[in-house]
Coordinates of C-alpha atoms in Angstrom, one line a residue:
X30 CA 67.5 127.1 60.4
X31 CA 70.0 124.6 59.2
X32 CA 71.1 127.6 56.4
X33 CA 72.2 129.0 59.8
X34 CA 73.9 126.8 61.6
X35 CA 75.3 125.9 58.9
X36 CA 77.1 129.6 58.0
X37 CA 77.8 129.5 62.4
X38 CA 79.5 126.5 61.8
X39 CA 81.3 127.5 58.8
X40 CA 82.1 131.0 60.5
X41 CA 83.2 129.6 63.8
X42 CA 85.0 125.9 63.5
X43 CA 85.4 125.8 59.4
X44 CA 83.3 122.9 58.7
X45 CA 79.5 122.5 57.4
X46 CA 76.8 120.8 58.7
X47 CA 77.0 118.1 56.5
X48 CA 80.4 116.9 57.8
X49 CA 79.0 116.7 61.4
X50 CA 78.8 113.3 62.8
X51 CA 76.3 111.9 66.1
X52 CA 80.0 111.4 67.2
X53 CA 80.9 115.4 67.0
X54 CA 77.3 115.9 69.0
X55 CA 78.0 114.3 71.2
X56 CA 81.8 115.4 72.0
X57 CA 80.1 119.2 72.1
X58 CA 77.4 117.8 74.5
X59 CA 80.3 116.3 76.8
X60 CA 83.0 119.5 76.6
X61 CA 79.7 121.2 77.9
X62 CA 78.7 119.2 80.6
X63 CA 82.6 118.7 81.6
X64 CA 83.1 122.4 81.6
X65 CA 80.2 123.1 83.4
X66 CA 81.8 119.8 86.1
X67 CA 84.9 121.7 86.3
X68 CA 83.6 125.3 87.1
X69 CA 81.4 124.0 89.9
X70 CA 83.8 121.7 91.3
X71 CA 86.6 124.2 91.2
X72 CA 84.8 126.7 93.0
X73 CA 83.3 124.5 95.8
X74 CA 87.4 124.0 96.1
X75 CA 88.3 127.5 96.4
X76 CA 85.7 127.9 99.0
X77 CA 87.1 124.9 100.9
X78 CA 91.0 126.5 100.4
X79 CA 89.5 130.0 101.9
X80 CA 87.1 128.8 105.0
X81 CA 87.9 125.2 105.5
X82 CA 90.7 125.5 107.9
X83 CA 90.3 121.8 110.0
X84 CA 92.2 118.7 109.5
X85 CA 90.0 117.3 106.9
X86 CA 90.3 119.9 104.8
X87 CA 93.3 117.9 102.8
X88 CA 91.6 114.6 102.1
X89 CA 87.8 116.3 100.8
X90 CA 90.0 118.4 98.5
X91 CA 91.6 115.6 97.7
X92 CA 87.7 113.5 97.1
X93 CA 86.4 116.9 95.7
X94 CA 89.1 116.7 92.6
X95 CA 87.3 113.4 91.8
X96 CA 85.2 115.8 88.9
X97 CA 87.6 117.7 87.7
X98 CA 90.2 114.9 86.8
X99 CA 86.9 112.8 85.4
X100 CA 85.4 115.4 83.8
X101 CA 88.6 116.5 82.0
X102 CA 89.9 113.2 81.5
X103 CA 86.3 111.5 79.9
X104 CA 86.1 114.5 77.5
X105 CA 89.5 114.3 76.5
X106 CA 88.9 110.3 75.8
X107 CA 86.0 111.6 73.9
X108 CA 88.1 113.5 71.7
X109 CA 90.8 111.3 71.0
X110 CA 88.7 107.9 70.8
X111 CA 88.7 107.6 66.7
X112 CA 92.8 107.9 67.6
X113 CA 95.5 105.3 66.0
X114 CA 97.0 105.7 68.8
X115 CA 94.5 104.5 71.3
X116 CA 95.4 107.4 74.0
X117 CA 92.1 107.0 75.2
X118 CA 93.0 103.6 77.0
X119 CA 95.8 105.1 79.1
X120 CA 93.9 108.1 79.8
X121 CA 90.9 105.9 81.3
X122 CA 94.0 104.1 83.3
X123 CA 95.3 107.4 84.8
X124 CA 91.6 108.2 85.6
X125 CA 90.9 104.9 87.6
X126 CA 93.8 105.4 89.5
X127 CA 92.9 108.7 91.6
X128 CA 89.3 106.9 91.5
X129 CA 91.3 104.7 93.8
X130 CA 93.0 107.4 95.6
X131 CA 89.4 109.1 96.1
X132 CA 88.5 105.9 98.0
X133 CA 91.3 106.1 100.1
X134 CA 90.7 109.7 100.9
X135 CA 87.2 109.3 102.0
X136 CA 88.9 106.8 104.4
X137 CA 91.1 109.3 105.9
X138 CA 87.9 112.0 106.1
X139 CA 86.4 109.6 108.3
X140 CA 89.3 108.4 110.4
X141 CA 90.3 112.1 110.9
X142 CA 86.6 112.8 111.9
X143 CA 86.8 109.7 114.6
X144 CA 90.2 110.4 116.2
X145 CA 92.3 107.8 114.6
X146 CA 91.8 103.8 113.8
X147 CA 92.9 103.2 117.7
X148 CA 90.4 105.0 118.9
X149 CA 87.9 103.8 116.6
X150 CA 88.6 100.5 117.2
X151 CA 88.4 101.4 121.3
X152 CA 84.5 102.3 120.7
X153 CA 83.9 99.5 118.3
X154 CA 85.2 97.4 120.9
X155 CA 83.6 98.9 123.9
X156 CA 80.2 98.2 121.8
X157 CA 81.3 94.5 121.1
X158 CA 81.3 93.6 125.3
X159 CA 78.4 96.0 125.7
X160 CA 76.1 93.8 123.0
X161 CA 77.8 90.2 124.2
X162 CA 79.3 87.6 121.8
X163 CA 78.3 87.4 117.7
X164 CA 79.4 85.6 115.1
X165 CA 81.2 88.1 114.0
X166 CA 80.9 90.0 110.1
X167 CA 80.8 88.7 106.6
X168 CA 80.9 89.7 103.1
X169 CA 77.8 89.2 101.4
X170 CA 77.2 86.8 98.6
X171 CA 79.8 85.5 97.2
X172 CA 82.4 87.4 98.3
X173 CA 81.6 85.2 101.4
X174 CA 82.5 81.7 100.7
X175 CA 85.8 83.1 100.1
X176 CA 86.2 84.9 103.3
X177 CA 86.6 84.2 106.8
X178 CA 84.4 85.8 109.4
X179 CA 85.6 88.9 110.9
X180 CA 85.6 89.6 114.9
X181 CA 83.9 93.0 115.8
X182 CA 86.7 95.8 117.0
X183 CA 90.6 95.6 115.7
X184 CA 90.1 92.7 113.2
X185 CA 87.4 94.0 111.8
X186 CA 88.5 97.8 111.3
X187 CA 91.5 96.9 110.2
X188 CA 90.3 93.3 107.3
X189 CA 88.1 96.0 106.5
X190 CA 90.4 99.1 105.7
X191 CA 92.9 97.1 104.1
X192 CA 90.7 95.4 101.9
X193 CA 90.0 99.2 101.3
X194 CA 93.6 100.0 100.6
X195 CA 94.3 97.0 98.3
X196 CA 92.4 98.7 95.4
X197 CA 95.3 101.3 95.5
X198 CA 97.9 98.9 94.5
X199 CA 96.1 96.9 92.6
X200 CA 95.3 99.9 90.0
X201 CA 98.8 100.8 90.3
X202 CA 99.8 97.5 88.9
X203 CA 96.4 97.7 86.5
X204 CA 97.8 101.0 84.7
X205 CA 101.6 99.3 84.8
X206 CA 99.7 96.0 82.8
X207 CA 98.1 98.4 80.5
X208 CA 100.6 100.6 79.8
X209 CA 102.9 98.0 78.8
X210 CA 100.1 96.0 76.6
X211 CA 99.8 99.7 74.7
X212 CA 103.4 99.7 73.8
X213 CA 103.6 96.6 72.7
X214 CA 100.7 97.0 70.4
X215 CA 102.1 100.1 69.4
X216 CA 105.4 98.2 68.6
X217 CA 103.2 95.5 66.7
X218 CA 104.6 92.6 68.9
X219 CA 101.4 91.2 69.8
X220 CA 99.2 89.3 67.4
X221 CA 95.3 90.9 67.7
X222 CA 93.9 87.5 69.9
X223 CA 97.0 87.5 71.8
X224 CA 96.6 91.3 72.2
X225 CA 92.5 90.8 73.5
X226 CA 93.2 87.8 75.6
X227 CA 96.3 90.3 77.5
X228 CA 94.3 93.2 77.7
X229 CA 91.6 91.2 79.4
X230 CA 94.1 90.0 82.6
X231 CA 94.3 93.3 84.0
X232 CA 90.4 94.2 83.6
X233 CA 89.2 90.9 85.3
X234 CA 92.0 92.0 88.2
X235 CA 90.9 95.2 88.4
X236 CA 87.5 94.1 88.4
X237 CA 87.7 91.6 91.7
X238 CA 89.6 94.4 93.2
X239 CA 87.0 96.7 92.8
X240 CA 84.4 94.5 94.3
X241 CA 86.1 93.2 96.5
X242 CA 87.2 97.3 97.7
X243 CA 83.2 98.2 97.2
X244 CA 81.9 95.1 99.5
X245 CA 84.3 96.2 102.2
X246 CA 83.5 99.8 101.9
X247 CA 79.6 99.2 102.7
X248 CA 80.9 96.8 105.9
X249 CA 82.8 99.6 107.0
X250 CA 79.8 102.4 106.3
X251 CA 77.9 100.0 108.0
X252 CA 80.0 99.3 110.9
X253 CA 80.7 102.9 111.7
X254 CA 77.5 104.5 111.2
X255 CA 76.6 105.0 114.7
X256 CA 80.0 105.4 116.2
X257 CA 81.6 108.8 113.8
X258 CA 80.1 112.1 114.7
X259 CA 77.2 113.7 113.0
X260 CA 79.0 114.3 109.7
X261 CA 76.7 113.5 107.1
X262 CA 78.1 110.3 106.5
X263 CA 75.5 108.9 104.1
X264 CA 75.5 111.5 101.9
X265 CA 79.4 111.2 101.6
X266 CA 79.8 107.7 101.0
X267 CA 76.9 108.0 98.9
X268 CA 78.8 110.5 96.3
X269 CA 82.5 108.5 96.8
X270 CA 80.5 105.3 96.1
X271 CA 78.4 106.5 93.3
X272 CA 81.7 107.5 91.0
X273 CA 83.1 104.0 91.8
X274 CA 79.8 102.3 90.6
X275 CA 79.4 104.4 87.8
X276 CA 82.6 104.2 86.6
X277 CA 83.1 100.2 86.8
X278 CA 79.9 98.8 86.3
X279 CA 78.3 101.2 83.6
X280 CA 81.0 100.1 81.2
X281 CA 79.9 96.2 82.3
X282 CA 76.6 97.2 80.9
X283 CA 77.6 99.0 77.8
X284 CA 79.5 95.6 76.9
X285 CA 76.8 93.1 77.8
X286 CA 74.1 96.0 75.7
X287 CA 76.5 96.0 72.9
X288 CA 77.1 92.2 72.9
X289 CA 73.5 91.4 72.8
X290 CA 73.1 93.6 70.0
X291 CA 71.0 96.3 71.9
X292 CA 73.4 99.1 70.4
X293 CA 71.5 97.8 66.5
X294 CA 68.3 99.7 66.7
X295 CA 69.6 102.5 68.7
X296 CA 72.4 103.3 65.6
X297 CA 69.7 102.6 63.3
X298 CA 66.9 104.9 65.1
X299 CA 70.3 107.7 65.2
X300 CA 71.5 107.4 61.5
X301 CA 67.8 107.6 60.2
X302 CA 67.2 110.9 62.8
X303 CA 70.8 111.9 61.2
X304 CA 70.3 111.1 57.5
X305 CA 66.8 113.5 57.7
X306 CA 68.8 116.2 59.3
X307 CA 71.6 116.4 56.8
X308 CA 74.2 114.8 58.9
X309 CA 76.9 112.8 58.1
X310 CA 76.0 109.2 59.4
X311 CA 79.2 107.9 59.8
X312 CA 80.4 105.7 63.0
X313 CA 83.2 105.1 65.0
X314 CA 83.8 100.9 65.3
X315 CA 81.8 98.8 67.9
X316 CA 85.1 99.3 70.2
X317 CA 85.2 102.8 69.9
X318 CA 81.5 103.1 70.2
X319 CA 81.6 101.0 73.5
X320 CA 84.4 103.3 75.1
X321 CA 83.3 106.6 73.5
X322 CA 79.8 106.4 74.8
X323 CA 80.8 105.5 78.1
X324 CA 83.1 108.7 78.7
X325 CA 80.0 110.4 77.3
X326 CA 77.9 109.5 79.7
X327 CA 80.8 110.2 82.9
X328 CA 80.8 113.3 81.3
X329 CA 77.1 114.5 82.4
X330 CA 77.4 111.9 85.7
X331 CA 80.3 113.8 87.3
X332 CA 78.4 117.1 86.3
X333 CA 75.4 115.5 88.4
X334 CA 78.1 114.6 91.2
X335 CA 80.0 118.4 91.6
X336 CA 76.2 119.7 92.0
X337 CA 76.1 116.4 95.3
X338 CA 79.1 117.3 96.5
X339 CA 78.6 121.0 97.5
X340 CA 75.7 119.6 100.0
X341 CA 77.9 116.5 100.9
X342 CA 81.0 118.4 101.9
X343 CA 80.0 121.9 102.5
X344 CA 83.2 124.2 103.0
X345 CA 81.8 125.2 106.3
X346 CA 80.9 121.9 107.5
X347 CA 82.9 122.8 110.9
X348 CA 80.3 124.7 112.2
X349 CA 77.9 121.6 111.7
X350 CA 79.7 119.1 114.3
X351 CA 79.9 118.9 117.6
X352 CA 81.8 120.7 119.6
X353 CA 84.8 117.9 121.1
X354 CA 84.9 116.9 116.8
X355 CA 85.2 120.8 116.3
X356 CA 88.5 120.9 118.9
X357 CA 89.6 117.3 117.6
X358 CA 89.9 118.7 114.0
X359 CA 90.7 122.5 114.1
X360 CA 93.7 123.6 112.4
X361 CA 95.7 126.4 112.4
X362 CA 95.4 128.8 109.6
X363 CA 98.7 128.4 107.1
X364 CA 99.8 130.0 104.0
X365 CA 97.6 129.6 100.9
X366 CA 100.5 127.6 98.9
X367 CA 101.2 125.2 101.9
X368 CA 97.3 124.5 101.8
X369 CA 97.6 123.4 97.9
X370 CA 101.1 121.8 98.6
X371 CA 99.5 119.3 101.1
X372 CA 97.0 118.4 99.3
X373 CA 99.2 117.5 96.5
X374 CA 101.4 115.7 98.6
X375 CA 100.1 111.9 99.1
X376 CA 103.0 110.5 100.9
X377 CA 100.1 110.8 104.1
X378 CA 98.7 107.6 102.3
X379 CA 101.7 105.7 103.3
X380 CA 101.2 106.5 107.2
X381 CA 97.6 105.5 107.2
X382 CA 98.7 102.2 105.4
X383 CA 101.5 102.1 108.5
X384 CA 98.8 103.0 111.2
X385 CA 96.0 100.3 109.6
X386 CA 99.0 97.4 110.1
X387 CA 99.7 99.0 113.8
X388 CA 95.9 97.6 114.0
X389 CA 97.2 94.2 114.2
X390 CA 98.9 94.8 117.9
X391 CA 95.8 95.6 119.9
X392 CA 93.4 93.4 121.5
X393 CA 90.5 93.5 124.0
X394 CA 93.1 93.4 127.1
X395 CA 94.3 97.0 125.9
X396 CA 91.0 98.2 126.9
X397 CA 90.0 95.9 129.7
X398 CA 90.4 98.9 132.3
X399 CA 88.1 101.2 130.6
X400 CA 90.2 103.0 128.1
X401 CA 91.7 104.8 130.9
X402 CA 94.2 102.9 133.0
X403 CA 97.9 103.2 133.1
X404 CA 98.3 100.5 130.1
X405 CA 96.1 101.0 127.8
X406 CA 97.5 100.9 124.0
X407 CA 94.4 102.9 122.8
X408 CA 94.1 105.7 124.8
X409 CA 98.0 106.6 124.7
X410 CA 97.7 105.8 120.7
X411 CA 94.4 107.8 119.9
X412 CA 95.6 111.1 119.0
X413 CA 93.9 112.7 116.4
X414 CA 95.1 112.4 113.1
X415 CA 97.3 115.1 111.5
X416 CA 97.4 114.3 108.1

């Protein structure tokens, strides 16, 4: 058997058996699962380009591309991790950054879905006088010795999508930091500690952003639950969420494994395994090791996740709601290139940052009357959204 593979490897790629590393394993394992990612995902796309036609068919392409830009991206890192160059580091940057932008769009699924943040905040605080006074909404532990509480209705919604928002900008500025650290390494102008100590900043940043983003994503989940339409909410913030763990707080673990010296006696149980198989047992450095294995393992989680998403945003999912959600959110049909133009187009981000802000001017009073007298800010602001 390994006389065969090693004339298919010969025959095919122009190497020999005894030349493959567990590294080149496991970058063949990866371009699989990644490929496989990418044709599922891509597909469940197409199908949401051809039938979707509602308002929300913009921001779930938008969450659906999640895979696709992962899977393509961890593979790639894969690939290039043994690099001088250390591509791999901006590559993971550009890859955290529509993580970020996949956050935001399941924020403006949602939004769409409930008739705009006005009109949210008009049931939220319609709820808030039906169930009396509270003490209002914290972060949990320990996000909440930091954090004032929050009143139910306006301030809440609107603490809470901001503090949604934030983790937009901040890995904006996290792939600016890292960018410039990269070239400055490249240009040899930092010493190695000083060069460790800088990269560090930006991760720490990034990494109260992210909780900080998380924490107020499950308020808002929370919050909402019983007031957005029968959507399938759960299983949605369920898949956007599950990326944004993954991605953050699998490579936590892989550092603390590899800095209590877990990673030993799995290398040793692999070169052994490698050794009796005829296989180079050569290793990338502990660095490399850390990153590479990572990416390895995105690569099979985001083929796990385009399998969730085809039940968690179904291309027909229309037909599913109710019928005033159906009216609030049907659009009409356009050209094929306009529909992959808009959802290219992310200057729609800035407008929900704009209407989130606009949160800041209503108050109980607007909706004292009902939600239907002459005055009221939130009924004459709650238009559906047309994003």
């Amino acid at each position: 058997r390994q006389g065969l593979a090693s004339r298919v490897l010969t025959a095919m790629f122009h190497t020999t058996w005894d030349l493959i590393t567990p590294e080149n394993i496991a970058q063949a394992l990866g371009a699989l699962a990644a490929f496989l990612a990418m044709v599922i995902s891509l597909t469940h796309m197409a199908r949401h380009w051809r039938y979707n036609k509602t308002k929300i068919r913009k921001s779930t392409v938008r969450l659906l591309f999640v895979v696709p830009i992962f899977a393509l991206d961890c593979w790639v890192c894969l690939m290039l991790e043994a690099s001088r160059y250390e591509w791999a580091v901006l590559l993971t940057g550009i890859r955290e950054v529509y993580e970020a932008i996949a956050l935001v769009s399941f924020l403006e699924l949602v939004l769409t879905i409930s008739g705009g943040t006005r009109h949210l905040s008009e049931l939220m605080l319609r709820r808030a006088e039906e169930e009396g006074p509270t003490g209002g909404t914290k972060h949990p532990w320990p996000l909440r010795l930091v954090t004032a509480r929050y009143k139910a209705g306006p301030e809440l919604l609107r603490m809470m999508l901001l503090g949604i928002f934030q983790y937009v900008f901040v890995c904006l500025l996290y792939m600016f930091l890292i960018t410039c650290v990269w070239t400055m390494d490249r240009l040899q102008l930092l010493s190695p500690q000083v060069s460790l100590v800088v990269k560090a900043l930006p991760i720490l940043m990034k990494a109260v952003s992210c909780a900080f983003a998380l924490s107020c994503l499950l308020l808002f989940a929370h919050d909402v639950k019983d007031l957005v339409p029968s959507c399938g909410l759960a299983g949605k913030f369920l898949s956007i969420k599950g990326i944004v763990f993954f991605t953050f707080w699998q490579s936590f673990v892989i550092r603390l494994a590899q800095r209590t010296g877990q990673f030993g006696a799995v290398q040793q149980a692999l070169t052994k395994k490698a050794l009796k198989h005829g296989i180079d047992a050569e290793w990338w450095d502990d660095a490399e090791l850390r990153c590479g294995l990572n990416d390895f393992l995105l690569c099979f989680e985001v083929l796990f996740f385009s399998v969730l998403h085809l039940y968690a945003y179904p291309a027909r999912e229309i037909e599913r709601m109710p019928e005033e959600v159906q009216a609030r959110i049907k659009l009409q049909e356009c050209p094929g290139i306009d529909r992959i133009m808009s959802t290219v187009n992310l200057m729609n981000l800035g407008r929900l940052k704009r209407e989130i802000l606009s949160l800041a001017d209503v108050s109980p009073t607007d909706s004292s009357d009902g939600g239907g007298g002459k005055g009221s800010t939130l009924v004459a602001a709650a238009e559906p959204l047309i994003w």
